[in-house]
Short mmCIF file of N, CA and C in Angstrom, two decimals:
data_model
loop_
_atom_site.label_atom_id
_atom_site.label_comp_id
_atom_site.label_asym_id
_atom_site.label_seq_id
_atom_site.Cartn_x
_atom_site.Cartn_y
_atom_site.Cartn_z
N MET A 1 0.64 -1.32 -0.20
CA MET A 1 0.11 0.11 0.16
C MET A 1 0.70 1.11 0.14
N SER A 2 0.22 2.12 -1.41
CA SER A 2 1.28 3.92 -1.08
C SER A 2 1.33 4.38 0.17
N SER A 3 2.18 4.52 0.45
CA SER A 3 1.94 5.98 1.73
C SER A 3 1.44 7.21 1.77
N SER A 4 1.24 7.94 -0.07
CA SER A 4 0.98 8.74 0.18
C SER A 4 -1.10 9.22 -0.23
N VAL A 5 -1.94 7.49 -0.54
CA VAL A 5 -2.66 7.60 0.21
C VAL A 5 -3.34 8.10 1.31
N ALA A 6 -3.91 8.56 1.43
CA ALA A 6 -4.30 8.89 3.04
C ALA A 6 -6.49 9.85 2.89
N ILE A 7 -6.35 9.27 3.41
CA ILE A 7 -7.45 10.11 4.43
C ILE A 7 -7.97 11.84 4.46
N HIS A 8 -8.99 11.95 3.71
CA HIS A 8 -8.25 13.69 4.09
C HIS A 8 -10.16 14.16 4.16
N ILE A 9 -9.71 14.49 5.89
CA ILE A 9 -11.31 15.35 6.51
C ILE A 9 -11.10 16.97 6.31
N VAL A 10 -11.78 17.61 5.52
CA VAL A 10 -11.90 19.35 5.48
C VAL A 10 -12.70 19.80 5.31
N SER A 11 -12.45 20.30 6.46
CA SER A 11 -13.88 21.66 7.97
C SER A 11 -14.02 22.71 6.98
N PRO A 12 -15.12 23.30 7.50
CA PRO A 12 -15.92 24.40 6.79
C PRO A 12 -14.65 25.66 6.75
N ASP A 13 -14.12 25.74 7.33
CA ASP A 13 -12.54 26.56 7.12
C ASP A 13 -11.71 26.98 5.84
N GLN A 14 -11.84 25.60 5.61
CA GLN A 14 -11.58 24.94 3.90
C GLN A 14 -11.65 25.00 3.22
N PHE A 15 -13.39 24.88 2.58
CA PHE A 15 -13.80 24.88 2.01
C PHE A 15 -13.42 26.21 0.84
N ASP A 16 -13.86 25.58 -0.20
CA ASP A 16 -12.98 26.80 -1.17
C ASP A 16 -14.31 27.45 -2.04
N ARG A 17 -14.15 29.02 -2.49
CA ARG A 17 -15.47 29.77 -2.78
C ARG A 17 -15.09 29.62 -4.00
N GLY A 18 -14.00 29.06 -4.59
CA GLY A 18 -13.36 29.78 -6.34
C GLY A 18 -13.89 28.95 -6.89
N THR A 19 -14.98 27.90 -6.45
CA THR A 19 -15.38 26.81 -7.70
C THR A 19 -15.94 27.25 -7.94
N ALA A 20 -16.90 27.09 -9.38
CA ALA A 20 -17.73 27.57 -10.53
C ALA A 20 -18.96 27.87 -9.93
N GLN A 21 -19.84 29.83 -10.04
CA GLN A 21 -20.77 28.90 -8.72
C GLN A 21 -21.71 29.89 -9.94
N THR A 22 -23.02 30.14 -10.00
CA THR A 22 -24.89 30.55 -10.05
C THR A 22 -25.07 31.14 -9.54
N PRO A 23 -25.59 32.64 -10.25
CA PRO A 23 -26.22 33.92 -9.49
C PRO A 23 -26.86 33.32 -8.31
N GLY A 24 -26.99 33.99 -7.13
CA GLY A 24 -28.00 34.02 -6.85
C GLY A 24 -27.74 32.67 -5.74
N SER A 25 -26.39 32.13 -5.50
CA SER A 25 -26.11 31.13 -5.07
C SER A 25 -24.78 31.26 -4.24
N GLU A 26 -24.54 30.32 -3.08
CA GLU A 26 -22.84 30.10 -3.56
C GLU A 26 -22.47 28.58 -2.96
N ARG A 27 -21.82 28.29 -3.86
CA ARG A 27 -21.37 26.87 -3.63
C ARG A 27 -19.62 27.26 -3.22
N ARG A 28 -19.51 26.10 -1.97
CA ARG A 28 -17.86 25.10 -1.58
C ARG A 28 -17.69 24.15 -1.77
N ALA A 29 -16.49 24.12 -2.55
CA ALA A 29 -16.21 22.88 -2.54
C ALA A 29 -14.90 22.63 -1.54
N ALA A 30 -15.26 21.15 -0.96
CA ALA A 30 -14.40 20.35 0.12
C ALA A 30 -13.73 19.59 -0.59
N ILE A 31 -13.78 19.09 -1.38
CA ILE A 31 -13.76 17.88 -2.42
C ILE A 31 -13.50 18.56 -3.56
N ALA A 32 -11.97 18.31 -4.15
CA ALA A 32 -12.07 18.63 -5.25
C ALA A 32 -10.29 18.55 -5.47
N PRO A 33 -9.80 18.99 -6.52
CA PRO A 33 -8.88 18.37 -7.35
C PRO A 33 -8.06 19.86 -6.68
N ALA A 34 -9.10 21.28 -7.09
CA ALA A 34 -8.36 22.36 -7.10
C ALA A 34 -7.94 22.40 -4.57
N ARG A 35 -8.74 21.75 -4.35
CA ARG A 35 -8.36 21.73 -2.94
C ARG A 35 -6.60 20.62 -2.32
N GLY A 36 -6.73 19.55 -3.44
CA GLY A 36 -5.51 19.56 -3.37
C GLY A 36 -5.58 17.82 -3.13
N ILE A 37 -6.93 17.14 -3.26
CA ILE A 37 -7.31 16.17 -3.32
C ILE A 37 -8.25 15.33 -4.42
N ALA A 38 -7.28 14.71 -5.09
CA ALA A 38 -7.31 13.43 -6.28
C ALA A 38 -8.88 12.89 -5.72
N SER A 39 -9.70 12.65 -6.75
CA SER A 39 -10.87 12.59 -6.25
C SER A 39 -11.70 12.30 -8.23
N ALA A 40 -12.34 10.59 -7.93
CA ALA A 40 -13.02 10.54 -9.26
C ALA A 40 -14.35 11.75 -9.13
N ILE A 41 -14.16 12.05 -7.87
CA ILE A 41 -15.98 13.07 -7.41
C ILE A 41 -15.36 13.92 -6.97
N TRP A 42 -16.46 15.02 -7.25
CA TRP A 42 -16.80 16.58 -6.50
C TRP A 42 -17.42 16.44 -5.68
N GLY A 43 -17.14 16.67 -4.14
CA GLY A 43 -18.17 17.13 -3.22
C GLY A 43 -17.68 18.91 -2.47
N GLY A 44 -19.18 18.91 -2.23
CA GLY A 44 -18.76 20.94 -1.10
C GLY A 44 -20.80 21.32 -1.03
N LEU A 45 -19.99 22.02 -0.43
CA LEU A 45 -22.08 22.41 -0.08
C LEU A 45 -22.52 23.37 -0.92
N PHE A 46 -23.87 24.13 -0.90
CA PHE A 46 -24.67 24.63 -1.71
C PHE A 46 -25.38 25.52 -0.61
N GLU A 47 -25.85 26.82 -0.95
CA GLU A 47 -26.95 27.55 -0.50
C GLU A 47 -26.86 28.42 -1.00
N VAL A 48 -28.44 28.91 -1.05
CA VAL A 48 -29.11 30.03 -1.14
C VAL A 48 -30.33 30.69 0.05
N ALA A 49 -29.95 32.16 -0.29
CA ALA A 49 -30.08 32.72 1.22
C ALA A 49 -31.43 32.71 1.10
N PRO A 50 -32.32 33.21 1.76
CA PRO A 50 -33.45 33.80 2.65
C PRO A 50 -34.27 35.13 0.91
N GLY A 51 -35.39 34.06 0.57
CA GLY A 51 -36.03 35.37 -0.58
C GLY A 51 -34.91 35.28 -1.93
N SER A 52 -34.43 34.12 -2.14
CA SER A 52 -32.69 34.32 -3.62
C SER A 52 -33.48 33.61 -3.96
N ARG A 53 -33.22 33.42 -5.53
CA ARG A 53 -33.33 32.05 -6.53
C ARG A 53 -31.85 32.56 -6.95
N THR A 54 -31.19 30.65 -7.99
CA THR A 54 -30.31 31.16 -8.98
C THR A 54 -31.45 31.09 -9.80
N GLY A 55 -29.97 31.25 -10.35
CA GLY A 55 -30.32 31.21 -12.27
C GLY A 55 -30.50 30.20 -13.43
N VAL A 56 -31.22 30.13 -14.33
CA VAL A 56 -30.81 28.45 -14.81
C VAL A 56 -30.13 28.32 -15.44
N HIS A 57 -29.18 26.91 -14.60
CA HIS A 57 -28.33 26.44 -15.07
C HIS A 57 -28.32 25.15 -15.32
N HIS A 58 -27.13 24.12 -15.81
CA HIS A 58 -26.95 22.95 -15.70
C HIS A 58 -25.83 22.76 -15.74
N HIS A 59 -24.99 21.65 -15.76
CA HIS A 59 -24.06 20.67 -14.59
C HIS A 59 -23.35 20.06 -15.89
N GLY A 60 -23.84 20.56 -17.41
CA GLY A 60 -23.03 19.43 -18.63
C GLY A 60 -23.29 18.22 -18.49
N GLU A 61 -22.46 17.49 -18.55
CA GLU A 61 -22.28 15.66 -17.97
C GLU A 61 -22.29 15.38 -16.91
N GLN A 62 -22.50 16.17 -15.95
CA GLN A 62 -22.21 15.56 -14.62
C GLN A 62 -23.84 15.70 -14.09
N GLU A 63 -24.05 14.26 -13.09
CA GLU A 63 -24.98 13.65 -12.58
C GLU A 63 -25.18 14.25 -11.22
N THR A 64 -25.49 14.53 -10.68
CA THR A 64 -26.12 15.43 -8.87
C THR A 64 -26.70 14.99 -8.08
N ILE A 65 -25.97 14.87 -7.27
CA ILE A 65 -27.03 13.97 -6.32
C ILE A 65 -26.95 14.90 -4.45
N ALA A 66 -27.64 15.19 -4.33
CA ALA A 66 -27.69 16.00 -3.06
C ALA A 66 -28.02 15.38 -2.28
N TYR A 67 -28.79 16.09 -0.71
CA TYR A 67 -28.19 15.55 0.14
C TYR A 67 -29.02 16.53 0.94
N VAL A 68 -30.43 17.53 1.65
CA VAL A 68 -31.38 19.23 2.07
C VAL A 68 -30.74 18.75 3.35
N LEU A 69 -30.01 19.54 4.05
CA LEU A 69 -29.04 19.27 5.37
C LEU A 69 -30.65 20.68 6.50
N SER A 70 -30.63 21.83 5.64
CA SER A 70 -31.91 22.52 6.05
C SER A 70 -32.45 23.42 4.89
N GLY A 71 -33.21 24.23 5.56
CA GLY A 71 -34.41 24.45 4.72
C GLY A 71 -35.34 24.01 3.98
N ILE A 72 -36.27 24.60 2.90
CA ILE A 72 -36.99 24.21 2.39
C ILE A 72 -37.15 24.71 0.77
N CYS A 73 -36.16 23.94 -0.05
CA CYS A 73 -36.09 24.66 -1.65
C CYS A 73 -36.77 24.05 -2.60
N GLU A 74 -37.80 24.99 -2.86
CA GLU A 74 -38.17 24.67 -4.56
C GLU A 74 -37.49 24.86 -5.95
N ILE A 75 -37.42 23.09 -6.68
CA ILE A 75 -36.10 23.07 -7.54
C ILE A 75 -37.50 23.13 -9.50
N ARG A 76 -36.66 24.07 -10.23
CA ARG A 76 -38.14 24.03 -11.01
C ARG A 76 -36.72 23.61 -12.52
N TRP A 77 -37.55 22.93 -12.84
CA TRP A 77 -37.11 22.05 -14.60
C TRP A 77 -37.97 21.99 -15.48
N GLY A 78 -37.90 21.59 -16.95
CA GLY A 78 -38.63 21.28 -17.63
C GLY A 78 -38.97 22.39 -19.28
N GLU A 79 -39.89 21.89 -20.06
CA GLU A 79 -40.22 22.64 -20.22
C GLU A 79 -40.65 24.55 -19.54
N ARG A 80 -39.49 25.42 -19.83
CA ARG A 80 -39.63 27.00 -19.48
C ARG A 80 -39.91 26.90 -17.78
N GLY A 81 -39.66 25.77 -17.33
CA GLY A 81 -38.84 25.93 -15.46
C GLY A 81 -40.23 25.18 -14.95
N LYS A 82 -42.41 24.51 -16.07
CA LYS A 82 -42.89 24.71 -15.56
C LYS A 82 -42.84 23.06 -14.27
N SER A 83 -42.48 22.05 -14.47
CA SER A 83 -42.11 21.34 -13.40
C SER A 83 -41.49 21.48 -11.63
N VAL A 84 -42.67 21.16 -11.30
CA VAL A 84 -41.09 21.58 -9.59
C VAL A 84 -41.67 20.76 -9.33
N ALA A 85 -40.68 21.28 -8.24
CA ALA A 85 -40.94 19.39 -6.90
C ALA A 85 -40.33 20.66 -5.57
N ARG A 86 -40.35 20.53 -4.68
CA ARG A 86 -39.82 20.98 -3.17
C ARG A 86 -39.45 20.04 -2.63
N ALA A 87 -38.40 20.55 -1.91
CA ALA A 87 -37.13 19.63 -0.75
C ALA A 87 -36.43 20.31 0.30
N LYS A 88 -36.89 19.40 1.04
CA LYS A 88 -37.04 20.05 2.98
C LYS A 88 -35.37 19.02 3.11
N ALA A 89 -35.41 19.82 4.58
CA ALA A 89 -34.05 18.51 5.43
C ALA A 89 -34.52 17.14 5.08
N GLY A 90 -33.41 16.97 5.07
CA GLY A 90 -33.38 15.13 5.94
C GLY A 90 -33.84 13.96 4.26
N ASP A 91 -34.17 15.03 2.70
CA ASP A 91 -34.38 14.67 1.83
C ASP A 91 -33.15 14.76 0.68
N PHE A 92 -33.33 13.45 -0.06
CA PHE A 92 -31.99 13.49 -1.14
C PHE A 92 -32.44 13.79 -2.91
N ILE A 93 -31.96 14.01 -3.55
CA ILE A 93 -32.61 15.43 -4.03
C ILE A 93 -31.26 14.55 -6.67
N HIS A 94 -32.18 14.41 -7.39
CA HIS A 94 -31.18 13.94 -7.30
C HIS A 94 -31.16 14.22 -9.53
N VAL A 95 -30.25 15.25 -9.98
CA VAL A 95 -30.13 16.01 -10.88
C VAL A 95 -29.94 15.67 -12.24
N PRO A 96 -30.55 15.36 -13.24
CA PRO A 96 -29.69 14.41 -14.05
C PRO A 96 -29.32 15.37 -14.59
N ALA A 97 -28.12 14.64 -15.85
CA ALA A 97 -27.25 15.36 -16.52
C ALA A 97 -27.59 15.90 -17.73
N PHE A 98 -26.73 17.25 -17.64
CA PHE A 98 -27.97 18.83 -18.74
C PHE A 98 -29.43 19.17 -19.16
N LEU A 99 -29.61 18.44 -17.47
CA LEU A 99 -31.12 19.77 -16.91
C LEU A 99 -31.57 20.94 -16.68
N PRO A 100 -31.59 21.43 -17.64
CA PRO A 100 -32.01 22.86 -16.93
C PRO A 100 -32.41 23.27 -16.17
N HIS A 101 -32.31 23.43 -14.66
CA HIS A 101 -32.78 23.95 -13.89
C HIS A 101 -32.40 25.04 -13.02
N MET A 102 -33.86 25.79 -12.34
CA MET A 102 -33.59 26.96 -11.13
C MET A 102 -33.57 25.90 -9.85
N GLU A 103 -32.79 26.83 -8.25
CA GLU A 103 -33.52 26.62 -6.99
C GLU A 103 -33.97 28.08 -6.55
N ILE A 104 -34.95 27.64 -6.11
CA ILE A 104 -35.90 29.29 -5.36
C ILE A 104 -36.02 28.76 -3.51
N ASN A 105 -35.81 29.61 -2.78
CA ASN A 105 -35.45 29.37 -1.68
C ASN A 105 -37.01 30.97 -0.99
N ARG A 106 -37.86 30.13 -0.86
CA ARG A 106 -39.12 31.02 -0.68
C ARG A 106 -39.05 31.97 0.68
N SER A 107 -38.50 31.01 1.54
CA SER A 107 -38.45 31.35 3.32
C SER A 107 -37.78 32.63 3.34
N LYS A 108 -38.41 34.05 3.94
CA LYS A 108 -38.06 34.82 4.09
C LYS A 108 -36.55 34.89 5.16
N LEU A 109 -36.75 34.17 5.68
CA LEU A 109 -35.45 33.94 7.57
C LEU A 109 -34.35 33.24 7.33
N LYS A 110 -35.13 31.63 6.37
CA LYS A 110 -33.71 30.61 6.46
C LYS A 110 -33.04 30.68 5.30
N PRO A 111 -31.75 30.53 4.83
CA PRO A 111 -30.77 29.65 3.79
C PRO A 111 -31.14 28.45 3.84
N PHE A 112 -31.40 27.69 2.84
CA PHE A 112 -31.07 26.49 2.69
C PHE A 112 -30.59 26.18 2.38
N ARG A 113 -29.47 24.45 2.82
CA ARG A 113 -28.10 24.19 2.46
C ARG A 113 -28.07 22.71 2.17
N TRP A 114 -27.81 22.78 1.16
CA TRP A 114 -26.92 20.77 0.51
C TRP A 114 -25.90 20.29 0.74
N VAL A 115 -25.76 19.41 1.18
CA VAL A 115 -24.67 18.37 0.28
C VAL A 115 -24.75 18.22 -0.52
N VAL A 116 -23.75 18.90 -1.64
CA VAL A 116 -24.00 18.50 -2.72
C VAL A 116 -22.93 17.19 -3.31
N VAL A 117 -22.68 16.16 -4.22
CA VAL A 117 -21.47 15.58 -4.77
C VAL A 117 -21.83 15.09 -6.84
N ARG A 118 -21.23 15.39 -6.56
CA ARG A 118 -21.34 15.07 -8.23
C ARG A 118 -20.22 14.43 -8.99
N SER A 119 -20.77 13.71 -10.33
CA SER A 119 -20.07 12.56 -10.69
C SER A 119 -18.97 12.93 -11.44
N THR A 120 -18.33 14.54 -11.23
CA THR A 120 -16.49 14.22 -11.98
C THR A 120 -15.58 14.83 -11.36
N ALA A 121 -14.73 15.27 -11.23
CA ALA A 121 -14.04 15.76 -10.36
C ALA A 121 -13.81 17.47 -10.62
N GLN A 122 -14.22 17.58 -11.64
CA GLN A 122 -14.12 18.74 -11.80
C GLN A 122 -15.72 19.74 -12.08
N PRO A 123 -15.91 20.76 -11.53
CA PRO A 123 -17.35 21.05 -11.47
C PRO A 123 -17.77 22.03 -12.80
N ILE A 124 -18.69 21.41 -13.11
CA ILE A 124 -19.13 21.73 -14.40
C ILE A 124 -20.76 22.85 -14.05
N VAL A 125 -20.05 24.03 -13.85
CA VAL A 125 -21.96 25.23 -14.09
C VAL A 125 -22.08 25.55 -15.47
N VAL A 126 -23.07 25.11 -15.79
CA VAL A 126 -22.97 25.77 -17.53
C VAL A 126 -24.44 27.21 -17.32
N ASN A 127 -24.25 28.79 -17.14
CA ASN A 127 -25.24 29.53 -16.55
C ASN A 127 -26.33 29.75 -17.91
N LEU A 128 -27.33 29.51 -18.05
CA LEU A 128 -28.00 29.63 -18.99
C LEU A 128 -28.53 31.71 -19.26
N PRO A 129 -29.18 31.82 -20.19
CA PRO A 129 -29.30 33.69 -20.30
C PRO A 129 -30.78 33.66 -19.44
N ASP A 130 -30.32 34.55 -18.73
CA ASP A 130 -31.62 34.87 -17.86
C ASP A 130 -33.32 35.25 -17.92
N ASP A 131 -33.60 35.37 -19.94
CA ASP A 131 -34.74 35.65 -20.26
C ASP A 131 -35.06 34.22 -20.66
N ILE A 132 -34.28 32.75 -20.85
CA ILE A 132 -34.95 31.91 -20.98
C ILE A 132 -36.14 31.06 -20.02
N TRP A 133 -36.43 31.17 -19.45
CA TRP A 133 -37.80 31.28 -18.72
C TRP A 133 -38.14 32.56 -18.33
N PRO A 134 -38.99 33.04 -18.18
CA PRO A 134 -40.06 34.11 -17.46
C PRO A 134 -39.92 33.89 -15.69
#
């Protein structure tokens, strides 16, 4: 066994805010090549402030799995964003590759936070034009 193989513990004060972003939200990378951790997958936190929404975006070839830590999120996707689901603390979310979507925080008081794992090591974020959906 190689001595270079190790378990990595990444504390919140070490998360990288320099990862790919979408307006209206903040992503913080915990497990990523930019943090010096070689992995086939990406992991981090995602947060949307009270009363905010993200822009419409997709993650290219990446599939996304998220676990809702806190808050309630409305997720829109499909033709003109007409499909809607709500996720709350304790729920898991799966977002297929290439699916345009947006997240909305209808709470005026609390952010929502997710733990996110993506199917490739480098984050992919494709932000779409603001006027793509009404």
